[in-house]
Structure formats: C-alpha cells, structure tokens
Coordinates of C-alpha atoms and ligand atoms in Angstrom, one line a residue:
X110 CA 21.5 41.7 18.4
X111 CA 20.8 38.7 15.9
X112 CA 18.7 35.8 17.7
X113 CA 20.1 32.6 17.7
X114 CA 17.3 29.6 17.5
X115 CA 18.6 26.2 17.9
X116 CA 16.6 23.3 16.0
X117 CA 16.9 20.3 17.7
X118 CA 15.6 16.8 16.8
X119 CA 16.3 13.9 17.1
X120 CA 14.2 12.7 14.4
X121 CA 14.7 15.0 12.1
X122 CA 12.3 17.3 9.6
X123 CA 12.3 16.7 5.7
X124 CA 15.0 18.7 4.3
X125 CA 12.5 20.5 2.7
X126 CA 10.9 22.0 6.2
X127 CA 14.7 23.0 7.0
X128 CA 15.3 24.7 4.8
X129 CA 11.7 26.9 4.9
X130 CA 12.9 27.2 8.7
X131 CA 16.2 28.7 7.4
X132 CA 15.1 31.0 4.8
X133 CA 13.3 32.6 7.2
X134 CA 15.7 32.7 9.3
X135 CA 18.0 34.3 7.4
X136 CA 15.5 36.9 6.0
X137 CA 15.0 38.2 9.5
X138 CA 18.5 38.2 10.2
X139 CA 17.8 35.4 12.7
X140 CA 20.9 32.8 13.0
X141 CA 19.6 29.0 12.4
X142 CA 21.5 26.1 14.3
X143 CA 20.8 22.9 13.5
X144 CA 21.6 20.0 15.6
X145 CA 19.5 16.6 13.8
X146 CA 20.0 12.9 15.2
X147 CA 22.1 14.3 17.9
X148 CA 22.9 10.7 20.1
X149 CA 22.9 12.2 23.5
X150 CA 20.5 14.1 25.8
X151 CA 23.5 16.3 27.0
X152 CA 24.2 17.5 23.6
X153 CA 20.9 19.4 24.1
X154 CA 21.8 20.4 27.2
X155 CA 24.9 21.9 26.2
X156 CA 23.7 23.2 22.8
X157 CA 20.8 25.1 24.4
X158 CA 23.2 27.6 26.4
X159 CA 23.4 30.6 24.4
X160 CA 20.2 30.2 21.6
X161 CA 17.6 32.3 22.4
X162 CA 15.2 30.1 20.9
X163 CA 14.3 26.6 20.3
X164 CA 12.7 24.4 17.8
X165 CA 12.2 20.5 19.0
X166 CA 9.3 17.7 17.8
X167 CA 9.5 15.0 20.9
X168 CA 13.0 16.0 22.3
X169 CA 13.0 15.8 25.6
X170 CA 13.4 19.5 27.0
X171 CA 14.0 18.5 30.7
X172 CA 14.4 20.8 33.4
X173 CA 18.1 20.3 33.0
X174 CA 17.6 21.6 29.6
X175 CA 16.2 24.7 30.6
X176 CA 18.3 25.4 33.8
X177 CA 21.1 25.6 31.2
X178 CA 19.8 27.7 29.6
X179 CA 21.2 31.4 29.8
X180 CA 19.7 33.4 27.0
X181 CA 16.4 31.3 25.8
X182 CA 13.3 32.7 26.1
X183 CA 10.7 31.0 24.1
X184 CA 10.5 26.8 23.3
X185 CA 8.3 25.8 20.6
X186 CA 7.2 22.0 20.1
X187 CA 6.5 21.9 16.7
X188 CA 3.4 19.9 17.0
X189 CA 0.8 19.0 19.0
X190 CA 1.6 17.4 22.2
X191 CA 4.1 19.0 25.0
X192 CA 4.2 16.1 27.7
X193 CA 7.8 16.1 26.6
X194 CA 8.6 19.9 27.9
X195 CA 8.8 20.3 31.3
X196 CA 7.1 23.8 31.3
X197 CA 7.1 23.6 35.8
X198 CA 10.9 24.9 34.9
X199 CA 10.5 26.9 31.7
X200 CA 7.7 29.0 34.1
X201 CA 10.2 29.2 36.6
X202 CA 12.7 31.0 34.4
X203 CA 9.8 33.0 32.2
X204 CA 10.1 30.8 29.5
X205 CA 7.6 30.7 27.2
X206 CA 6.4 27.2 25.9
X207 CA 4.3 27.0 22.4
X208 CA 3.2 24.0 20.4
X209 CA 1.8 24.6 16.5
X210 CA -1.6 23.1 17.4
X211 CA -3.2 21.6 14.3
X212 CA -0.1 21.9 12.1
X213 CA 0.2 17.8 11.8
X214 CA -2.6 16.5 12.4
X215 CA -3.8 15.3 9.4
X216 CA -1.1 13.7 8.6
X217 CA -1.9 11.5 12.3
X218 CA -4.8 10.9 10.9
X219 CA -4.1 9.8 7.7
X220 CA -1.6 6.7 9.7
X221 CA -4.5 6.0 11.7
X222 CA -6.2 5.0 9.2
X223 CA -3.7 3.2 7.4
X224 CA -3.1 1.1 10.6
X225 CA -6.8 0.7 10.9
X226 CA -6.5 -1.1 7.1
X227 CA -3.9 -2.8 8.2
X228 CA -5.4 -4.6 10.8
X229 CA -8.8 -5.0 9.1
X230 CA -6.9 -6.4 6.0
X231 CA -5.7 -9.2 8.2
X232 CA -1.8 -7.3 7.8
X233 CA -1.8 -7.8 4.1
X234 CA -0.9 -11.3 4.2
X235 CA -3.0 -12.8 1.8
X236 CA -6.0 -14.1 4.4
X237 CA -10.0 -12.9 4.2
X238 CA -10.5 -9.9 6.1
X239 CA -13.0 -6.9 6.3
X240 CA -13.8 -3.6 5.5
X241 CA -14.2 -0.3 7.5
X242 CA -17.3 0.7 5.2
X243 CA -20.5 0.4 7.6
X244 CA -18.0 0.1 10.9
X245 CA -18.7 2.3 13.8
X246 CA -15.2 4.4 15.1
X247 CA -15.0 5.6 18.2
X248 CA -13.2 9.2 18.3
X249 CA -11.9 9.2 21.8
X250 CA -10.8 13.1 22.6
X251 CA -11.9 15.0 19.4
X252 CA -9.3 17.8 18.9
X253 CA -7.9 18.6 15.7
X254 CA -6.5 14.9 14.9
X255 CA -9.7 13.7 15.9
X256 CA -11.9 16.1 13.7
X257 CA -9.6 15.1 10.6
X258 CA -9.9 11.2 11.5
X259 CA -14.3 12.2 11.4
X260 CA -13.3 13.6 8.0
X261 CA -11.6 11.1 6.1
X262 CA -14.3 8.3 8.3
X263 CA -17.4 9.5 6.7
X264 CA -15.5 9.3 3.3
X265 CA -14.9 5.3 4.1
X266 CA -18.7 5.0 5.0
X267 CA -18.1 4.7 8.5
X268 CA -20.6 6.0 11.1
X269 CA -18.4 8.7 13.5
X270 CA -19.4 8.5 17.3
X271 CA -17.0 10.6 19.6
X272 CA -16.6 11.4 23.2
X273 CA -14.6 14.6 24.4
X274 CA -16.5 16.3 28.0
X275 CA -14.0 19.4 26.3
X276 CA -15.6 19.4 23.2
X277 CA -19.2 21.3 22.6
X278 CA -22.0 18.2 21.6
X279 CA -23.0 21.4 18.7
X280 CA -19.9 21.1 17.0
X281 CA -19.5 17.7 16.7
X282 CA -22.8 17.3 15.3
X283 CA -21.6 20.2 13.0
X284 CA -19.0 18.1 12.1
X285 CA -21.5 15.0 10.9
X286 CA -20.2 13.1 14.6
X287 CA -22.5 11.4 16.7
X288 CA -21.9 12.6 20.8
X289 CA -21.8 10.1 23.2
X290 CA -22.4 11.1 26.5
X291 CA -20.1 8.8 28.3
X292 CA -16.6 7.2 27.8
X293 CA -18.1 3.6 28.1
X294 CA -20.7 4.3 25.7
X295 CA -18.2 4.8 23.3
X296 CA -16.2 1.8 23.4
X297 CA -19.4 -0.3 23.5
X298 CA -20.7 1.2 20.2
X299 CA -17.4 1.4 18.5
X300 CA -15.5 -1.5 15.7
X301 CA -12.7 1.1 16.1
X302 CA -11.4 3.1 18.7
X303 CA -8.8 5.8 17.8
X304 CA -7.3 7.7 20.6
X305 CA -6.7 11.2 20.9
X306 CA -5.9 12.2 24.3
X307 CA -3.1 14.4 25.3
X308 CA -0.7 12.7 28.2
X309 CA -1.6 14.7 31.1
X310 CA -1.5 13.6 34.6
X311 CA -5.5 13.0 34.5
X312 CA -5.1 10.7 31.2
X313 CA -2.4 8.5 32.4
X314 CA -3.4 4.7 32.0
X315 CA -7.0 6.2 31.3
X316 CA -7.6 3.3 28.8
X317 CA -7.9 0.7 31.5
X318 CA -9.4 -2.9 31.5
X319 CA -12.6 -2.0 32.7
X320 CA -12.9 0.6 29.7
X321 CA -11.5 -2.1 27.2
X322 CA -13.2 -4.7 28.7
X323 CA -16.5 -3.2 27.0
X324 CA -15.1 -3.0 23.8
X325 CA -17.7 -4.8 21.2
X326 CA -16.8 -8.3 19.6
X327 CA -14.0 -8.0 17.5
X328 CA -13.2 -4.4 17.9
X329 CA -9.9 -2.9 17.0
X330 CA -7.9 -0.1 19.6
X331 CA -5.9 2.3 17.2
X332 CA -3.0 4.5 19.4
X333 CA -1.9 7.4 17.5
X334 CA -1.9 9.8 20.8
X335 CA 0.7 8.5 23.4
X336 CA 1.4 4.7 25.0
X337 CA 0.8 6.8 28.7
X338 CA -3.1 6.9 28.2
X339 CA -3.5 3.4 28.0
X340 CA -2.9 1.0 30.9
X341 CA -0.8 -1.6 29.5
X342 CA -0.9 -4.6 31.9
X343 CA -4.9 -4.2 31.5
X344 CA -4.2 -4.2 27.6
X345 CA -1.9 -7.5 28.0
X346 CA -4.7 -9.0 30.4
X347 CA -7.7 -8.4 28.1
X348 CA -5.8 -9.3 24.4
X349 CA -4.4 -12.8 26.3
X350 CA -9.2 -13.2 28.2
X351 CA -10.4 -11.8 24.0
X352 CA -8.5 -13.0 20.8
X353 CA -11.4 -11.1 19.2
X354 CA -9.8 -7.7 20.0
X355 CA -6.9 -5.9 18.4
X356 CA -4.7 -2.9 19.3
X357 CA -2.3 -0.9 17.0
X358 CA -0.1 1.7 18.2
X359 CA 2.5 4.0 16.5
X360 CA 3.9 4.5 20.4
X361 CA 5.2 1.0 21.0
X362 CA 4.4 0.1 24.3
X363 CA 7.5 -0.7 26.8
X364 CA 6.3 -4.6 26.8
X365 CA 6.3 -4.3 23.2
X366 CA 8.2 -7.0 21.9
X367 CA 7.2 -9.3 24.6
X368 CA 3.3 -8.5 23.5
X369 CA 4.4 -9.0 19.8
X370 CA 5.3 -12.3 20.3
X371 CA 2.3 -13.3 22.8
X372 CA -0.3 -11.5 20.5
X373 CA 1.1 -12.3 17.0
X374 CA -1.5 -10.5 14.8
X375 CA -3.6 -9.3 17.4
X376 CA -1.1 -6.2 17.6
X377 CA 0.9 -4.2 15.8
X378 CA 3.3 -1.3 16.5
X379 CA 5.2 1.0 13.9
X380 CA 9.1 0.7 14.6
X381 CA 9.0 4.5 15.0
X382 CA 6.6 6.6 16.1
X383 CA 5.6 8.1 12.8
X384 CA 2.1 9.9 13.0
X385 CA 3.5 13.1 12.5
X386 CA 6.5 12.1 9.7
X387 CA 5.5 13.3 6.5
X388 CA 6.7 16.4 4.0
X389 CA 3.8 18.1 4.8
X390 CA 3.3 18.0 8.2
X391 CA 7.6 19.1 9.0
X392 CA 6.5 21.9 6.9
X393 CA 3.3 22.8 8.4
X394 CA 4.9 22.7 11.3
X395 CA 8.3 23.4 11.6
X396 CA 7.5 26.7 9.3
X397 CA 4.5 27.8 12.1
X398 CA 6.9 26.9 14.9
X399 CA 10.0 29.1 13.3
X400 CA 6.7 32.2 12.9
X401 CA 5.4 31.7 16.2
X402 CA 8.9 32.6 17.5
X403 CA 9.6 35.6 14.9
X404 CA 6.1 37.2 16.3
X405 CA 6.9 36.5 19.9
X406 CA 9.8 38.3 19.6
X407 CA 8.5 41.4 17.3
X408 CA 5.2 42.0 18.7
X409 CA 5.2 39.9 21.9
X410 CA 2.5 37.0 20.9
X411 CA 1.9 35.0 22.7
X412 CA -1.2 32.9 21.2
X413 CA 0.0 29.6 21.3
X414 CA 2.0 29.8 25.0
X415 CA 0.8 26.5 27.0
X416 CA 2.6 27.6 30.3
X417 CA 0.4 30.4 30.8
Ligands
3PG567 C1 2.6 15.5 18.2 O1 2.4 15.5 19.4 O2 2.6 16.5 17.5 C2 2.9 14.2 17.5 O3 2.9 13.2 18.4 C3 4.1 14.2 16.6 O4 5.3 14.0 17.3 P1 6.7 14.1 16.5 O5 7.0 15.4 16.1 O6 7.7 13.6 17.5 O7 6.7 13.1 15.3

C-alpha cells in the first residue's frame, strides 16, 4: 500500500526543499502531506494518526504525539538535534527515530559567525570595535557544526582551540584545532566561545558561573546549540559582576527580554531561532530526511536511528 509521510513544521522549509521532498515522493509512489505553521500542538497530534512516516525540524513530537499514532513507524528530525522527540515512547511502540546528522550544519556555523561579527563590530552602530583576526575561539563540543565553525575560523585568522572528551585529540589536530584537555582550559584561553553541545540530561545548565566565571577579559559566549546547556541565572549573575563579557544566542533564553533590557549591548538574541534557516540547509536536509525514510522502508536502514 502507498506510504503516507506527514511533514510537519512549524517553521517551515524553503519552498524549494518541499518541493525536492515531494518529487520524491511522488516518484516512489509515496503520498506527501504537508502541514506548515500549523498554530496548535494537537493539530500534530491529530494529523499524525494514519501517516506512516514523519518529517519535523524542532516540532515537538511528544509522547502524546506518538501514542496517537496508529500506523507510523519511522520519525525523522531533519537536523541535528532530537531533544525535541521523546524517543522513551517512540521505543515503546518500535518507532524508529532518525536525525540527518551534518545536513545543516554549516549553515549554524555560518550564523555563528555572523553573530560573532556582530558583537565584535559593536552591533553595527557606528562605534570602534574589533576584529576576530588573531582572536582565540573556543569550540565547545566539536561535532559537525563545530568542525565547520574550525573551518571558516582559520580562514578569519583566528587560532582554533576545542574541547569534546567524545572527540579523538588526532582528529582535531587533523583538523588544524588545538585540544584542550579540560573544559576550563578552554574558556580561559578563548575571546570566543561557541557552543555545540547537544541537550542531553548530562548537558543541562553545563555552562554554569563557575565555567563562565573563567572566561578571559572581554570574552564573547556565542549560543548556536540550545538555551538548556547554559545555566541562565549564572549567565545573568556574571554579565550584571563583568560588563567586559558578552553572550549571543539564536535560542533566546526564557529571561530574555528582561536580560535585554539589563544587558543592553552586552547581549543579543535572534528573534527566531535561525541557525538552521537557509535554502541550503532545508534542502540538505529535508531531502536526506525524506531518503532516510524511503531506505528504511525498502531495505530496512537503519544508519541514522538514535533510539537504538
Ligand atoms: C538542529 O538541531 O538541527 C538545529 O537546531 C536546527 O533546528 P531547526 O530545524 O528547528 O531550525
């Protein structure tokens, strides 16, 4: 019988990455439904009932989603991160749960460093500020957004320090990235910080004040991971001790507007989380997320399952 695979985001793809996802679709017979900027987390619920497989970016699919569920056998979060699937409850139904690791990340990486300019050009308003040529950054977690931010750093004359205990010292030092052997060491050494870590129970409010308390004069914190990773009330109680330090996040933070106001310049936040939101990157992704499914269900691959 024809598969049915639901795309569901809120923020949508490009059209472009649609219609990629649809052409596909339709050359494997597969039936597409699309459901973009839907306003209410029960419209996934409901729409999930009878697909057999879905597409999402940061929907939320809640165990509600998946208890709903009748038909579905395969959920693919077309990206990186999957802190928004609750893959406990796909497991218990023998769902499998994919993301399209690497698909977006250079596009993350790319609005890191555009926030990093942002910040070090004094938010383009005219005023003296400095360059990122000759700046230590800090690669906290170097998986694939990481190795693209080392990438595009050497070509800005920065020196590349990481720290990832996951992560072989070999290839980092492959990669032209100095290891650090400790967390600290890092944010000592670093003008920049970018963060890469995944939210995972073990990360939650990792970035705490005793971590950002070592930061170097001046240093900047650049967020294009999650806002879970970093502890916030330490953030709030080191920007109000050290004007010198600055944090930019494309994950507001929940005190975000209240920060925004204490902080002025010291922060910044995107008004929508938008690492991933380029042409590219919906293709990248949304076309490895619709092939990922297509070889699930013709040859049983399961490569990129993360509820294994
Ligand atoms: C990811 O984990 O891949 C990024 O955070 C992108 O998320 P998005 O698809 O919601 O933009």
């Amino acid at each position: 019988m024809e598969k049915k695979v639901l795309v569901a985001t809120v923020k949508p793809f490009a059209s472009q990455a649609v219609e990629e996802i649809k052409s596909i679709c339709s050359k494997k017979g597969y039936e597409l439904i699309l459901m973009e900027k839907y306003p209410e987390q029960n419209d996934l619920v409901k729409a999930v009932k009878n697909v057999d497989a879905l597409i999402v970016r940061s929907d939320k699919v809640t165990s509600e989603v998946i208890e709903n569920s009748v038909e579905l056998k395969v959920v693919v979060r077309a990206g990186a991160g999957y802190d928004n699937l609750d893959c406990d409850a796909a497991s218990r139904k023998n769902i499998i749960c994919m993301n399209t690791p690497g698909q977006n990340s250079n596009a993350v990486a790319e609005l890191a460093f555009g926030m990093m300019l942002y910040m070090a050009r004094s938010k383009f308003n005219g005023k003296s500020g400095s360059e990122l040529k000759g700046k230590t950054i800090g690669i906290h977690a170097y998986g694939n957004v990481g190795l693209n931010i080392a990438r595009i750093a050497k070509g800005f004359g920065m020196k590349v320090i990481a720290f990832d205990p996951y992560v072989d010292n070999a290839k980092m030092v492959a990669d032209g990235v100095i290891p650090v052997s400790n967390v600290e060491e890092l944010y000592q050494k670093s003008d920049y910080v970018s963060l890469h870590l995944p939210s995972i129970p073990a990360t939650q409010k990792f970035v705490n004040y005793k971590l950002i308390k070592t930061l170097k004069k001046d240093a900047t914190i650049i967020n294009t991971a999650r806002k879970e990773v970093v502890c916030e009330d330490s953030l709030i109680e080191i920007l109000t001790e050290r004007s010198d330090l600055k944090y930019a996040s494309d994950i507001a933070p929940v005190k975000a507007e209240e920060m925004v106001e204490k902080f002025g310049d010291q922060v910044y936040f995107t008004p929508k989380k938008m690492g991933a939101q380029t042409l590219e990157a919906n293709v990248n992704a949304g076309v490895a997320a619709i092939k990922q499914i297509i070889a699930y269900f013709e040859k049983g691959d399961t490569k990129f399952q993360v509820n294994k």
